[in-house]
Tab-separated table of C-alpha atoms in Angstrom:
chain	number	residue	atom	x	y	z
A	1	ASN	CA	-17.977	-9.155	-0.836
A	2	ALA	CA	-16.918	-6.278	1.435
A	3	GLY	CA	-13.699	-5.495	-0.476
A	4	VAL	CA	-11.089	-3.694	1.645
A	5	THR	CA	-12.204	-2.662	5.118
A	6	GLN	CA	-10.396	-0.409	7.587
A	7	THR	CA	-10.970	0.342	11.247
A	8	PRO	CA	-11.247	2.731	12.919
A	9	LYS	CA	-12.526	5.499	10.628
A	10	PHE	CA	-11.270	8.233	12.933
A	11	GLN	CA	-8.722	8.242	15.750
A	12	VAL	CA	-7.161	10.893	17.987
A	13	LEU	CA	-3.924	10.036	19.794
A	14	LYS	CA	-1.604	11.843	22.117
A	15	THR	CA	2.084	12.085	21.302
A	16	GLY	CA	3.863	8.911	22.391
A	17	GLN	CA	0.824	6.652	22.348
A	18	SER	CA	0.808	3.521	20.228
A	19	MET	CA	-2.018	2.048	18.208
A	20	THR	CA	-2.846	-0.390	15.433
A	21	LEU	CA	-4.790	0.461	12.292
A	22	GLN	CA	-6.662	-2.574	11.059
A	23	CYS	CA	-7.036	-3.608	7.426
A	24	ALA	CA	-8.771	-6.663	5.999
A	25	GLN	CA	-9.721	-7.826	2.508
A	26	ASP	CA	-11.956	-10.675	1.380
A	27	MET	CA	-10.786	-10.917	-2.253
A	28	ASN	CA	-7.964	-13.404	-1.586
A	29	HIS	CA	-5.436	-10.833	-2.804
A	30	GLU	CA	-1.778	-11.617	-2.290
A	31	TYR	CA	-0.581	-8.003	-2.403
A	32	MET	CA	-1.506	-5.519	0.332
A	33	SER	CA	-0.122	-2.102	1.099
A	34	TRP	CA	-0.462	0.978	3.281
A	35	TYR	CA	-0.351	4.571	2.054
A	36	ARG	CA	-0.594	7.875	3.814
A	37	GLN	CA	-2.220	10.879	2.168
A	38	ASP	CA	-1.213	14.399	3.083
A	39	PRO	CA	-2.255	17.663	1.379
A	40	GLY	CA	-0.087	18.351	-1.639
A	41	MET	CA	1.917	15.159	-1.144
A	42	GLY	CA	-0.288	12.629	-2.875
A	43	LEU	CA	-0.297	9.011	-1.741
A	44	ARG	CA	2.975	7.834	-0.264
A	45	LEU	CA	3.706	4.165	0.297
A	46	ILE	CA	4.520	3.146	3.867
A	47	HIS	CA	4.833	-0.658	3.754
A	48	TYR	CA	3.671	-3.450	1.498
A	49	SER	CA	3.374	-7.230	1.449
A	50	VAL	CA	3.300	-9.752	-1.402
A	51	GLY	CA	1.965	-12.559	0.763
A	52	ALA	CA	1.676	-13.965	4.271
A	53	GLY	CA	4.963	-13.694	6.108
A	54	ILE	CA	6.502	-11.279	3.568
A	55	THR	CA	6.680	-7.518	4.100
A	56	ASP	CA	8.841	-4.720	2.772
A	57	GLN	CA	9.339	-0.990	3.248
A	58	GLY	CA	7.958	1.697	1.026
A	59	GLU	CA	8.882	5.352	0.694
A	60	VAL	CA	8.034	6.507	4.259
A	61	PRO	CA	8.368	3.516	6.645
A	62	ASN	CA	9.877	5.223	9.704
A	63	GLY	CA	7.677	5.058	12.799
A	64	TYR	CA	5.500	2.262	11.427
A	65	ASN	CA	5.544	-1.524	11.706
A	66	VAL	CA	3.581	-4.144	9.785
A	67	SER	CA	3.118	-7.892	9.851
A	68	ARG	CA	1.209	-10.286	7.587
A	69	SER	CA	0.239	-13.479	9.364
A	70	THR	CA	-2.761	-14.223	7.107
A	71	THR	CA	-3.710	-13.421	3.511
A	72	GLU	CA	-6.709	-11.386	4.701
A	73	ASP	CA	-5.205	-9.051	7.308
A	74	PHE	CA	-2.470	-6.422	7.165
A	75	PRO	CA	-2.360	-4.264	10.315
A	76	LEU	CA	-0.286	-1.102	10.576
A	77	ARG	CA	1.243	-0.292	13.946
A	78	LEU	CA	2.314	3.141	15.108
A	79	LEU	CA	4.977	2.544	17.716
A	80	SER	CA	5.113	5.975	19.368
A	81	ALA	CA	2.793	8.452	17.679
A	82	ALA	CA	4.144	11.856	16.648
A	83	PRO	CA	2.279	14.933	15.319
A	84	SER	CA	4.016	14.340	11.948
A	85	GLN	CA	1.974	11.141	11.637
A	86	THR	CA	-1.281	13.096	11.497
A	87	SER	CA	-2.650	11.978	8.156
A	88	VAL	CA	-5.245	9.911	6.347
A	89	TYR	CA	-4.166	6.296	6.011
A	90	PHE	CA	-5.330	4.031	3.202
A	91	CYS	CA	-4.962	0.300	2.939
A	92	ALA	CA	-5.035	-1.279	-0.520
A	93	SER	CA	-4.936	-4.751	-2.030
A	94	ARG	CA	-4.629	-6.414	-5.417
A	95	GLY	CA	-4.104	-9.850	-6.890
A	96	LEU	CA	-0.786	-10.909	-8.393
A	97	ALA	CA	-2.287	-13.099	-11.134
A	98	GLY	CA	-5.437	-13.362	-13.192
A	99	VAL	CA	-7.242	-11.196	-15.705
A	100	SER	CA	-7.410	-8.013	-13.610
A	101	TYR	CA	-4.355	-8.572	-11.450
A	102	ASN	CA	-3.138	-4.989	-11.777
A	103	GLU	CA	-6.279	-3.366	-10.350
A	104	GLN	CA	-5.599	-2.087	-6.850
A	105	PHE	CA	-8.549	-1.642	-4.506
A	106	PHE	CA	-8.491	0.892	-1.684
A	107	GLY	CA	-10.229	0.922	1.671
A	108	PRO	CA	-12.229	3.928	2.920
A	109	GLY	CA	-9.351	5.301	4.999
A	110	THR	CA	-8.552	6.085	8.623
A	111	ARG	CA	-8.212	9.738	9.587
A	112	LEU	CA	-5.617	9.978	12.355
A	113	THR	CA	-4.833	13.055	14.433
A	114	VAL	CA	-1.860	13.092	16.803
A	115	LEU	CA	-1.917	15.878	19.386
B	1	GLN	CA	12.937	10.873	-5.522
B	2	GLN	CA	9.584	11.415	-7.148
B	3	GLN	CA	9.136	8.858	-9.882
B	4	VAL	CA	5.806	10.145	-11.207
B	5	LYS	CA	5.316	13.876	-11.737
B	6	GLN	CA	1.770	15.173	-12.150
B	7	SER	CA	0.472	18.547	-13.312
B	8	PRO	CA	-1.360	20.775	-12.782
B	9	GLN	CA	-1.954	20.699	-9.041
B	10	SER	CA	-5.431	22.148	-9.504
B	11	LEU	CA	-7.720	22.728	-12.460
B	12	ILE	CA	-10.955	24.621	-12.970
B	13	VAL	CA	-13.016	23.772	-16.043
B	14	GLN	CA	-16.425	24.921	-17.198
B	15	LYS	CA	-19.200	22.403	-17.613
B	16	GLY	CA	-18.943	20.821	-21.045
B	17	GLY	CA	-15.251	21.625	-21.405
B	18	ILE	CA	-12.247	19.325	-21.691
B	19	SER	CA	-10.119	18.587	-18.620
B	20	ILE	CA	-6.517	17.560	-19.255
B	21	ILE	CA	-4.125	16.252	-16.605
B	22	ASN	CA	-0.562	15.304	-17.417
B	23	CYS	CA	1.942	12.907	-15.894
B	24	ALA	CA	5.572	12.061	-16.575
B	25	TYR	CA	7.560	9.112	-15.329
B	26	GLU	CA	11.229	8.216	-15.114
B	27	ASN	CA	11.456	4.456	-14.662
B	28	THR	CA	11.404	2.638	-18.010
B	29	ALA	CA	10.526	-0.594	-16.183
B	30	PHE	CA	7.009	0.712	-15.513
B	31	ASP	CA	4.461	-1.221	-17.563
B	32	TYR	CA	1.088	-0.254	-16.122
B	33	PHE	CA	-0.309	3.262	-15.896
B	34	PRO	CA	-3.642	3.776	-14.101
B	35	TRP	CA	-5.615	6.851	-13.184
B	36	TYR	CA	-7.500	6.939	-9.906
B	37	GLN	CA	-10.410	9.182	-8.949
B	38	GLN	CA	-11.021	10.212	-5.341
B	39	PHE	CA	-14.035	12.000	-3.913
B	40	PRO	CA	-13.809	13.804	-0.535
B	41	GLY	CA	-13.884	11.393	2.389
B	42	LYS	CA	-13.492	8.322	0.168
B	43	GLY	CA	-10.683	6.065	-0.898
B	44	PRO	CA	-9.247	6.321	-4.420
B	45	ALA	CA	-10.967	4.192	-7.068
B	46	LEU	CA	-9.587	2.993	-10.387
B	47	LEU	CA	-10.897	5.082	-13.274
B	48	ILE	CA	-8.990	3.856	-16.324
B	49	ALA	CA	-5.612	2.268	-17.037
B	50	ILE	CA	-3.269	1.662	-19.958
B	51	ARG	CA	-0.343	-0.569	-20.850
B	52	PRO	CA	2.587	0.861	-22.885
B	53	ASP	CA	1.845	-1.268	-25.950
B	54	VAL	CA	-1.020	1.078	-26.931
B	55	SER	CA	-1.005	4.846	-27.425
B	56	GLU	CA	-4.587	5.582	-26.410
B	57	LYS	CA	-7.427	4.031	-24.445
B	58	LYS	CA	-10.947	5.396	-24.231
B	59	GLU	CA	-13.736	4.552	-21.813
B	60	GLY	CA	-16.777	6.741	-22.194
B	61	ARG	CA	-15.764	10.373	-21.639
B	62	PHE	CA	-12.354	9.408	-20.240
B	63	THR	CA	-9.286	8.890	-22.457
B	64	ILE	CA	-5.674	8.092	-21.636
B	65	SER	CA	-3.054	9.206	-24.144
B	66	PHE	CA	0.337	7.524	-23.793
B	67	ASN	CA	3.681	8.612	-25.283
B	68	LYS	CA	6.282	5.963	-24.538
B	69	SER	CA	9.236	7.787	-26.102
B	70	ALA	CA	8.532	10.925	-24.077
B	71	LYS	CA	7.657	8.907	-20.961
B	72	GLN	CA	4.442	10.868	-20.565
B	73	PHE	CA	0.768	10.052	-20.275
B	74	SER	CA	-2.313	12.162	-19.828
B	75	LEU	CA	-5.969	11.934	-18.856
B	76	HIS	CA	-8.567	13.722	-20.953
B	77	ILE	CA	-12.096	14.180	-19.625
B	78	MET	CA	-14.458	15.177	-22.417
B	79	ASP	CA	-17.694	17.060	-21.759
B	80	SER	CA	-16.663	17.623	-18.130
B	81	GLN	CA	-19.528	17.572	-15.620
B	82	PRO	CA	-19.853	18.909	-12.064
B	83	GLY	CA	-19.964	15.280	-10.884
B	84	ASP	CA	-16.420	14.878	-12.206
B	85	SER	CA	-15.183	17.310	-9.538
B	86	ALA	CA	-12.701	15.201	-7.574
B	87	THR	CA	-9.008	14.608	-7.053
B	88	TYR	CA	-7.288	12.613	-9.791
B	89	PHE	CA	-4.086	10.656	-9.317
B	90	CYS	CA	-1.901	9.149	-11.986
B	91	ALA	CA	0.215	6.163	-11.027
B	92	ALA	CA	2.683	3.673	-12.428
B	93	LYS	CA	4.078	0.264	-11.568
B	94	GLY	CA	6.414	-2.356	-12.888
B	95	GLN	CA	6.139	-6.151	-12.693
B	96	ALA	CA	3.502	-7.994	-10.681
B	97	GLY	CA	4.851	-7.686	-7.145
B	98	THR	CA	6.062	-4.112	-7.274
B	99	ALA	CA	4.483	-1.080	-5.676
B	100	LEU	CA	2.062	1.307	-7.337
B	101	ILE	CA	3.701	4.745	-7.289
B	102	PHE	CA	1.411	7.783	-7.334
B	103	GLY	CA	1.680	11.341	-8.548
B	104	LYS	CA	0.765	14.122	-6.134
B	105	GLY	CA	-2.746	14.537	-7.463
B	106	THR	CA	-4.828	17.122	-9.313
B	107	THR	CA	-7.913	18.699	-7.795
B	108	LEU	CA	-10.477	19.216	-10.545
B	109	SER	CA	-13.412	21.586	-10.129
B	110	VAL	CA	-16.041	21.672	-12.842
B	111	SER	CA	-18.173	24.796	-12.625
B	112	SER	CA	-21.767	24.763	-13.723
């Protein structure tokens, strides 16, 4: 049971480039989400999904796209990278039913630098 | 609009002392209040959580105190150890499909 996995661990982009941050979970969790972590700002929600084919915006969605074609995968796409998107990105998942349905599990993070 | 306010931003405690971190929330629909612990270079991990039908929950050296009328909850770390040095986040959420909203975090340093 690998939990929540994220790739890559580190990435450097130039302004205007696009890329996809990968996230996968093997716990059959319905709920998945993306956060960004910046110094002094805590964890801010970018997008989330309550199941395959269903996504919604969080607090800071601009500049990011998501899709959820399977229960396991929830990729985050940067359309045209900007220096303001330099951050550490965390993917998380949790179940929506069951004994411990509230517990949210986080991946190890992707550290992104946009030059 | 920040829905969960956390204080202090940083905290230095001597080994063996008590660390206290406070959070306040606004949304009365929240019904789950976890604390997460994050070490440098790692993702946050659930430490302890409470529902609003109890006023206190204890797990080892970690205790959550919850005051529903004041819309406040706090984390107490008893007998703080250098290994507790980390960033702590409080959070809150409502019903099953809603997002987990985080405070801005507290960096705890326990000096030996």
